[in-house]
Amino acid sequence: MDFENFYITWYSRVKYFARDYVLSDEEAENIAQDVFLEFYQKREELGFHINLVAYLFTSVKNKCIDYLRRRLMEQEAAVKMQEEFDLSFRMKFDSLEAFNLEGLSEDNIKDIIEKVLDTLPERCREIFVMSKIEGKKQKEIAEELNVSVKTIESQMTIAYKKLREELKNHLPLLLFLLSSWEN
């Protein structure tokens, strides 16, 4: 088989065939190039008794299916991410709209935080206070308490979860506190 003549004869047909399905000239060209490269690499393995044109178009069909399947999964992931963003945005909007600042003073905020901190297990509260109020690094806390950094991380995760639960009615306050603690 003369690969060069086969390529010249079939390349544009393969590309246009792929283009009908992937709807992108660039992707159709990539698919055609990939198919011919694989075909060239396998040319000696393919016997003379196979239908080369059928093999060629089956390869193109499979590459198009792979491309479309990948694009579909990407789009589904993007839709899911958008839905999560929209839900989060709606929750923040509703929470901010319902947030009542009347009677909320610095003392009230301290009381709310103290009540929430009191709901934490003793070791968890101690770690949270050392980290967020005293400003110590996780490694420093781990050394001081003679525990692993992983323990500190897991205790902080527990504390944040508990804070979110307890301060759900004060979401704007929680978001403010968490962002200020992160810095």
mmCIF file of C-alpha atoms in Angstrom:
data_model
loop_
_atom_site.group_PDB
_atom_site.id
_atom_site.type_symbol
_atom_site.label_atom_id
_atom_site.label_comp_id
_atom_site.label_asym_id
_atom_site.label_seq_id
_atom_site.Cartn_x
_atom_site.Cartn_y
_atom_site.Cartn_z
ATOM 1 C CA MET A 1 0.000 0.000 0.000
ATOM 2 C CA ASP A 2 1.236 3.460 -0.893
ATOM 3 C CA PHE A 3 0.470 5.435 2.273
ATOM 4 C CA GLU A 4 1.125 8.848 0.683
ATOM 5 C CA ASN A 5 -1.469 8.331 -2.070
ATOM 6 C CA PHE A 6 -3.930 6.853 0.417
ATOM 7 C CA TYR A 7 -3.454 9.909 2.651
ATOM 8 C CA ILE A 8 -3.888 12.373 -0.244
ATOM 9 C CA THR A 9 -6.991 10.552 -1.445
ATOM 10 C CA TRP A 10 -8.750 10.218 1.903
ATOM 11 C CA TYR A 11 -7.538 13.000 4.240
ATOM 12 C CA SER A 12 -10.003 15.706 3.197
ATOM 13 C CA ARG A 13 -12.898 13.205 3.174
ATOM 14 C CA VAL A 14 -12.017 12.031 6.668
ATOM 15 C CA LYS A 15 -11.717 15.604 7.901
ATOM 16 C CA TYR A 16 -15.108 16.621 6.472
ATOM 17 C CA PHE A 17 -16.714 13.464 7.828
ATOM 18 C CA ALA A 18 -15.401 14.309 11.319
ATOM 19 C CA ARG A 19 -16.414 17.975 10.882
ATOM 20 C CA ASP A 20 -20.051 16.968 10.412
ATOM 21 C CA TYR A 21 -20.042 15.477 13.908
ATOM 22 C CA VAL A 22 -17.656 17.550 15.999
ATOM 23 C CA LEU A 23 -18.747 20.891 14.471
ATOM 24 C CA SER A 24 -15.244 22.350 14.692
ATOM 25 C CA ASP A 25 -12.733 22.602 11.865
ATOM 26 C CA GLU A 26 -9.848 22.505 14.321
ATOM 27 C CA GLU A 27 -11.115 19.398 16.140
ATOM 28 C CA ALA A 28 -11.964 17.682 12.844
ATOM 29 C CA GLU A 29 -8.428 18.339 11.650
ATOM 30 C CA ASN A 30 -6.997 16.998 14.923
ATOM 31 C CA ILE A 31 -9.098 13.861 14.612
ATOM 32 C CA ALA A 32 -8.098 13.332 10.984
ATOM 33 C CA GLN A 33 -4.424 13.789 11.834
ATOM 34 C CA ASP A 34 -4.675 11.398 14.804
ATOM 35 C CA VAL A 35 -6.429 8.769 12.702
ATOM 36 C CA PHE A 36 -3.863 8.943 9.915
ATOM 37 C CA LEU A 37 -0.969 8.923 12.372
ATOM 38 C CA GLU A 38 -2.328 5.790 14.049
ATOM 39 C CA PHE A 39 -3.087 4.303 10.654
ATOM 40 C CA TYR A 40 0.495 4.993 9.536
ATOM 41 C CA GLN A 41 1.926 3.469 12.709
ATOM 42 C CA LYS A 42 -0.207 0.323 12.298
ATOM 43 C CA ARG A 43 0.038 0.078 8.509
ATOM 44 C CA GLU A 44 2.260 -3.006 8.575
ATOM 45 C CA GLU A 45 0.094 -4.770 11.174
ATOM 46 C CA LEU A 46 -2.995 -4.292 9.042
ATOM 47 C CA GLY A 47 -3.238 -7.046 6.505
ATOM 48 C CA PHE A 48 -4.042 -6.611 2.872
ATOM 49 C CA HIS A 49 -7.266 -8.482 3.394
ATOM 50 C CA ILE A 50 -9.013 -5.805 5.495
ATOM 51 C CA ASN A 51 -11.155 -3.087 4.055
ATOM 52 C CA LEU A 52 -8.896 -0.072 4.631
ATOM 53 C CA VAL A 53 -11.613 2.490 3.972
ATOM 54 C CA ALA A 54 -13.977 0.836 6.454
ATOM 55 C CA TYR A 55 -11.146 0.645 8.990
ATOM 56 C CA LEU A 56 -10.329 4.312 8.386
ATOM 57 C CA PHE A 57 -13.903 5.535 8.859
ATOM 58 C CA THR A 58 -14.473 3.270 11.860
ATOM 59 C CA SER A 59 -11.425 4.903 13.453
ATOM 60 C CA VAL A 60 -12.781 8.369 12.657
ATOM 61 C CA LYS A 61 -16.201 7.429 14.031
ATOM 62 C CA ASN A 62 -14.650 6.202 17.286
ATOM 63 C CA LYS A 63 -12.499 9.332 17.672
ATOM 64 C CA CYS A 64 -15.576 11.513 17.097
ATOM 65 C CA ILE A 65 -17.535 9.547 19.693
ATOM 66 C CA ASP A 66 -14.688 9.935 22.199
ATOM 67 C CA TYR A 67 -14.518 13.676 21.521
ATOM 68 C CA LEU A 68 -18.293 14.150 21.825
ATOM 69 C CA ARG A 69 -18.464 12.033 24.991
ATOM 70 C CA ARG A 70 -15.688 14.140 26.562
ATOM 71 C CA ARG A 71 -17.411 17.403 25.539
ATOM 72 C CA LEU A 72 -20.728 16.169 26.943
ATOM 73 C CA MET A 73 -19.116 15.332 30.286
ATOM 74 C CA GLU A 74 -17.419 18.760 30.359
ATOM 75 C CA GLN A 75 -20.737 20.483 29.681
ATOM 76 C CA GLU A 76 -22.519 18.456 32.357
ATOM 77 C CA ALA A 77 -19.793 19.367 34.855
ATOM 78 C CA ALA A 78 -20.068 23.039 33.883
ATOM 79 C CA VAL A 79 -23.856 22.949 34.337
ATOM 80 C CA LYS A 80 -23.469 21.306 37.755
ATOM 81 C CA MET A 81 -20.909 23.919 38.817
ATOM 82 C CA GLN A 82 -23.211 26.713 37.623
ATOM 83 C CA GLU A 83 -26.131 25.219 39.548
ATOM 84 C CA GLU A 84 -24.003 25.056 42.714
ATOM 85 C CA PHE A 85 -22.865 28.644 42.191
ATOM 86 C CA ASP A 86 -26.455 29.788 41.652
ATOM 87 C CA LEU A 87 -27.593 27.985 44.812
ATOM 88 C CA SER A 88 -24.757 29.466 46.859
ATOM 89 C CA PHE A 89 -25.445 32.914 45.411
ATOM 90 C CA ARG A 90 -29.169 32.592 46.220
ATOM 91 C CA MET A 91 -28.432 31.457 49.792
ATOM 92 C CA LYS A 92 -26.061 34.364 50.354
ATOM 93 C CA PHE A 93 -28.540 36.820 48.859
ATOM 94 C CA ASP A 94 -31.432 35.503 50.956
ATOM 95 C CA SER A 95 -29.301 35.403 54.082
ATOM 96 C CA LEU A 96 -28.057 38.941 53.578
ATOM 97 C CA GLU A 97 -31.572 40.163 52.914
ATOM 98 C CA ALA A 98 -32.833 38.522 56.122
ATOM 99 C CA PHE A 99 -29.844 39.580 58.215
ATOM 100 C CA ASN A 100 -30.986 41.984 60.906
ATOM 101 C CA LEU A 101 -28.341 44.353 62.211
ATOM 102 C CA GLU A 102 -30.612 45.879 64.837
ATOM 103 C CA GLY A 103 -29.354 45.086 68.287
ATOM 104 C CA LEU A 104 -26.148 43.625 66.919
ATOM 105 C CA SER A 105 -23.270 45.271 68.699
ATOM 106 C CA GLU A 106 -19.677 44.279 69.278
ATOM 107 C CA ASP A 107 -20.702 42.782 72.623
ATOM 108 C CA ASN A 108 -23.494 40.769 70.956
ATOM 109 C CA ILE A 109 -21.042 39.452 68.362
ATOM 110 C CA LYS A 110 -18.629 38.442 71.125
ATOM 111 C CA ASP A 111 -21.471 36.719 72.991
ATOM 112 C CA ILE A 112 -22.530 34.822 69.874
ATOM 113 C CA ILE A 113 -18.962 33.727 69.182
ATOM 114 C CA GLU A 114 -18.355 32.718 72.804
ATOM 115 C CA LYS A 115 -21.559 30.651 72.838
ATOM 116 C CA VAL A 116 -20.553 28.905 69.639
ATOM 117 C CA LEU A 117 -16.999 28.320 70.876
ATOM 118 C CA ASP A 118 -18.453 26.845 74.071
ATOM 119 C CA THR A 119 -20.283 24.242 71.969
ATOM 120 C CA LEU A 120 -16.970 22.936 70.598
ATOM 121 C CA PRO A 121 -15.236 20.006 72.268
ATOM 122 C CA GLU A 122 -12.523 21.236 74.657
ATOM 123 C CA ARG A 123 -9.491 20.249 72.534
ATOM 124 C CA CYS A 124 -11.143 21.539 69.362
ATOM 125 C CA ARG A 125 -11.930 24.888 71.026
ATOM 126 C CA GLU A 126 -8.374 25.150 72.339
ATOM 127 C CA ILE A 127 -6.911 24.549 68.875
ATOM 128 C CA PHE A 128 -9.346 26.953 67.224
ATOM 129 C CA VAL A 129 -8.584 29.724 69.719
ATOM 130 C CA MET A 130 -4.833 29.200 69.354
ATOM 131 C CA SER A 131 -5.117 29.347 65.574
ATOM 132 C CA LYS A 132 -7.687 32.037 64.886
ATOM 133 C CA ILE A 133 -7.647 34.230 67.950
ATOM 134 C CA GLU A 134 -4.022 33.944 69.034
ATOM 135 C CA GLY A 135 -2.825 33.744 65.414
ATOM 136 C CA LYS A 136 -0.547 30.738 65.810
ATOM 137 C CA LYS A 137 0.450 28.565 62.847
ATOM 138 C CA GLN A 138 -0.727 24.953 62.687
ATOM 139 C CA LYS A 139 2.802 23.584 63.003
ATOM 140 C CA GLU A 140 3.396 25.733 66.078
ATOM 141 C CA ILE A 141 0.156 24.525 67.684
ATOM 142 C CA ALA A 142 0.989 20.898 66.871
ATOM 143 C CA GLU A 143 4.380 21.204 68.536
ATOM 144 C CA GLU A 144 2.949 22.992 71.566
ATOM 145 C CA LEU A 145 0.176 20.409 72.081
ATOM 146 C CA ASN A 146 2.368 17.484 71.038
ATOM 147 C CA VAL A 147 -0.008 16.335 68.276
ATOM 148 C CA SER A 148 0.308 16.001 64.483
ATOM 149 C CA VAL A 149 -0.462 18.790 62.017
ATOM 150 C CA LYS A 150 -3.145 16.454 60.571
ATOM 151 C CA THR A 151 -4.850 16.466 63.983
ATOM 152 C CA ILE A 152 -4.824 20.272 63.971
ATOM 153 C CA GLU A 153 -6.279 20.318 60.457
ATOM 154 C CA SER A 154 -9.062 17.880 61.349
ATOM 155 C CA GLN A 155 -9.917 19.780 64.547
ATOM 156 C CA MET A 156 -10.074 23.037 62.569
ATOM 157 C CA THR A 157 -12.400 21.354 60.061
ATOM 158 C CA ILE A 158 -14.652 20.245 62.931
ATOM 159 C CA ALA A 159 -14.607 23.774 64.369
ATOM 160 C CA TYR A 160 -15.507 25.376 61.037
ATOM 161 C CA LYS A 161 -18.334 22.907 60.496
ATOM 162 C CA LYS A 162 -19.721 23.575 63.962
ATOM 163 C CA LEU A 163 -19.404 27.335 63.455
ATOM 164 C CA ARG A 164 -21.300 27.099 60.189
ATOM 165 C CA GLU A 165 -24.072 25.088 61.853
ATOM 166 C CA GLU A 166 -24.367 27.341 64.892
ATOM 167 C CA LEU A 167 -24.095 30.617 62.983
ATOM 168 C CA LYS A 168 -26.351 29.682 60.061
ATOM 169 C CA ASN A 169 -28.822 32.376 61.119
ATOM 170 C CA HIS A 170 -25.982 34.862 61.098
ATOM 171 C CA LEU A 171 -24.448 33.860 57.746
ATOM 172 C CA PRO A 172 -23.161 37.336 56.802
ATOM 173 C CA LEU A 173 -21.454 37.564 60.206
ATOM 174 C CA LEU A 174 -19.997 34.064 59.774
ATOM 175 C CA LEU A 175 -18.692 34.882 56.298
ATOM 176 C CA PHE A 176 -17.105 38.061 57.616
ATOM 177 C CA LEU A 177 -15.495 36.262 60.557
ATOM 178 C CA LEU A 178 -14.222 33.391 58.466
ATOM 179 C CA SER A 179 -12.713 35.697 55.870
ATOM 180 C CA SER A 180 -11.059 37.839 58.521
ATOM 181 C CA TRP A 181 -9.709 34.721 60.279
ATOM 182 C CA GLU A 182 -8.286 33.393 57.028
ATOM 183 C CA ASN A 183 -6.110 36.464 56.539
#
